[in-house]
Short mmCIF file of C-alpha atoms in Angstrom, two decimals:
data_model
loop_
_atom_site.label_atom_id
_atom_site.label_comp_id
_atom_site.label_asym_id
_atom_site.label_seq_id
_atom_site.Cartn_x
_atom_site.Cartn_y
_atom_site.Cartn_z
CA MET A 1 8.44 -2.67 22.07
CA LEU A 2 6.69 -3.63 18.84
CA ALA A 3 4.99 -6.54 20.60
CA ILE A 4 3.38 -4.14 23.08
CA LEU A 5 1.87 -1.99 20.35
CA GLY A 6 -1.31 -2.85 18.53
CA VAL A 7 -1.33 -3.99 14.91
CA ARG A 8 -1.95 -0.49 13.51
CA GLU A 9 0.82 1.05 15.60
CA ASP A 10 3.16 -1.81 14.74
CA SER A 11 2.60 -1.18 11.05
CA LEU A 12 3.11 2.56 11.51
CA VAL A 13 6.38 2.06 13.41
CA ARG A 14 7.67 -0.35 10.79
CA ASP A 15 6.74 2.09 8.01
CA ILE A 16 8.55 4.95 9.76
CA LEU A 17 11.63 2.79 10.26
CA GLU A 18 11.57 1.72 6.60
CA ARG A 19 11.26 5.33 5.42
CA ARG A 20 14.21 6.37 7.60
CA ARG A 21 16.26 3.43 6.36
CA LEU A 22 15.55 4.29 2.73
CA ALA A 23 16.59 7.92 3.21
CA ILE A 24 19.73 6.98 5.15
CA VAL A 25 20.80 4.34 2.64
CA ALA A 26 20.25 6.75 -0.26
CA ALA A 27 22.29 9.49 1.38
CA THR A 28 25.07 7.19 2.60
CA ALA A 29 25.42 5.28 -0.66
CA SER A 30 25.81 8.57 -2.51
CA SER A 31 28.19 10.32 -0.13
CA GLY A 32 31.47 8.61 -0.94
CA ASP A 33 31.75 7.65 2.73
CA PRO A 34 33.61 4.34 3.32
CA SER A 35 30.52 2.92 5.01
CA ALA A 36 28.76 3.16 1.64
CA THR A 37 30.88 0.20 0.53
CA ALA A 38 29.37 -1.93 3.28
CA ILE A 39 25.86 -0.91 2.28
CA ALA A 40 26.57 -1.45 -1.40
CA SER A 41 27.87 -4.96 -0.65
CA PHE A 42 24.35 -6.01 0.29
CA GLY A 43 23.30 -5.48 -3.33
CA SER A 44 22.80 -2.63 -5.69
CA PHE A 45 20.82 0.31 -4.41
CA ASP A 46 18.04 1.73 -6.56
CA ILE A 47 18.09 5.50 -6.03
CA ASN A 48 14.45 5.57 -7.16
CA ALA A 49 13.24 2.81 -4.83
CA VAL A 50 9.91 3.51 -3.17
CA ASP A 51 8.69 2.76 0.33
CA ARG A 52 5.28 1.28 1.16
CA ARG A 53 3.63 4.68 0.78
CA GLY A 54 5.07 5.10 -2.71
CA ASP A 55 7.65 7.75 -1.79
CA THR A 56 11.24 7.80 -2.98
CA ALA A 57 14.17 9.06 -0.93
CA LEU A 58 13.72 12.34 -2.82
CA HIS A 59 10.11 12.65 -1.63
CA ILE A 60 11.14 11.81 1.93
CA ALA A 61 13.92 14.41 1.93
CA ALA A 62 11.53 17.00 0.48
CA GLY A 63 8.88 16.19 3.08
CA GLU A 64 11.43 16.72 5.83
CA HIS A 65 12.76 19.92 4.19
CA ASP A 66 16.25 18.38 4.18
CA VAL A 67 18.01 20.59 1.63
CA GLU A 68 21.40 18.85 1.93
CA SER A 69 19.90 15.43 1.19
CA LEU A 70 17.90 16.94 -1.67
CA LYS A 71 21.07 18.33 -3.24
CA LEU A 72 22.87 15.04 -2.75
CA LEU A 73 20.06 12.98 -4.24
CA LEU A 74 19.60 15.36 -7.18
CA SER A 75 23.30 15.04 -8.04
CA GLU A 76 22.95 11.27 -8.48
CA ASP A 77 22.90 9.75 -11.95
CA GLY A 78 19.59 8.08 -12.64
CA ILE A 79 17.50 10.04 -10.13
CA ASP A 80 13.98 10.39 -11.53
CA ILE A 81 12.47 13.67 -10.37
CA ASP A 82 9.27 12.94 -12.25
CA LEU A 83 8.31 9.83 -10.27
CA PRO A 84 5.02 10.41 -8.51
CA GLY A 85 4.92 10.13 -4.75
CA HIS A 86 2.08 8.78 -2.66
CA GLY A 87 0.02 11.82 -3.70
CA GLY A 88 0.27 10.76 -7.34
CA GLU A 89 2.22 13.75 -8.65
CA PRO A 90 5.92 14.52 -9.12
CA LEU A 91 7.55 16.89 -6.64
CA LEU A 92 7.56 19.82 -9.04
CA LEU A 93 3.76 19.76 -9.10
CA GLN A 94 3.39 19.63 -5.32
CA PRO A 95 3.57 23.22 -4.08
CA ARG A 96 3.96 22.27 -0.43
CA TYR A 97 7.51 21.18 -1.28
CA HIS A 98 8.83 24.62 -2.26
CA LEU A 99 12.37 23.79 -1.04
CA ALA A 100 12.42 20.67 -3.19
CA ILE A 101 11.04 22.61 -6.13
CA GLU A 102 13.84 25.16 -5.83
CA ALA A 103 16.50 22.46 -5.57
CA ILE A 104 15.07 20.59 -8.57
CA LEU A 105 14.88 23.72 -10.68
CA ALA A 106 18.39 24.79 -9.68
CA GLN A 107 19.72 21.47 -11.02
CA GLY A 108 18.14 22.20 -14.40
CA GLY A 109 16.83 19.69 -16.89
CA VAL A 110 13.19 19.91 -15.91
CA ALA A 111 10.39 21.72 -17.71
CA VAL A 112 9.13 24.28 -15.22
CA ASP A 113 5.82 24.53 -17.07
CA GLN A 114 4.95 20.83 -17.25
CA VAL A 115 1.30 20.11 -16.55
CA ASP A 116 -0.40 17.68 -14.20
CA TYR A 117 -3.20 15.25 -15.07
CA LEU A 118 -5.69 18.15 -14.90
CA GLY A 119 -3.68 20.28 -17.34
CA ARG A 120 -2.40 22.73 -14.70
CA THR A 121 1.17 23.90 -14.27
CA ALA A 122 3.01 23.99 -10.96
CA LEU A 123 2.58 27.78 -10.98
CA SER A 124 -1.20 27.61 -11.46
CA ASN A 125 -1.40 24.98 -8.69
CA ALA A 126 0.63 27.19 -6.35
CA ALA A 127 -1.55 30.20 -7.16
CA ALA A 128 -4.76 28.23 -6.64
CA ARG A 129 -3.55 27.14 -3.20
CA GLY A 130 -2.31 30.59 -2.23
CA ASP A 131 1.26 29.29 -1.90
CA LEU A 132 3.20 32.50 -2.52
CA GLU A 133 6.60 31.02 -1.63
CA SER A 134 6.32 28.27 -4.26
CA ALA A 135 4.96 30.76 -6.81
CA ARG A 136 7.96 33.05 -6.24
CA VAL A 137 10.39 30.15 -6.65
CA LEU A 138 8.70 28.98 -9.85
CA LEU A 139 8.68 32.49 -11.33
CA ARG A 140 12.35 32.95 -10.43
CA TYR A 141 13.13 29.87 -12.53
CA GLY A 142 11.11 30.97 -15.54
CA ALA A 143 7.58 29.69 -15.01
CA ARG A 144 5.25 31.43 -17.43
CA PRO A 145 2.31 33.15 -15.72
CA ASP A 146 0.62 33.68 -19.10
CA LEU A 147 -0.05 29.98 -19.74
CA PRO A 148 -3.75 29.20 -19.42
CA ASP A 149 -4.99 26.27 -17.38
CA PRO A 150 -8.22 24.37 -18.09
CA SER A 151 -10.24 26.95 -16.16
CA GLY A 152 -8.79 29.81 -18.19
#
């Protein structure tokens, strides 16, 4: 089938397959399932590995709103929730991932009021974008609405 598709489509299909493989390997290797042994035998798996777009398995699971995979990945030792995805920011600072934000905050160990490269918190980003769901989640986990951002 790949031979029938043009170069652009071929690249897109391969990227989709790679993203799926990364997410599946991450989930399987972490599950305790006997098949994880077979996967692990091909070499060590880096839980923070990125695909060609720059996304980790955590970003992929968040993008697909896969709460179970998010919980599984967040329970893994060595998971880096602060790695930027292809958008250049960690998940906590990307309001469109409100399910991931809630899962990350529920795990603890992350500063809810960290700032992005523009000096804005996740809460100020959510408010600026009109993302009420993310704002509610952030407030529930202690985000401070009184912190100023660069615009005041």
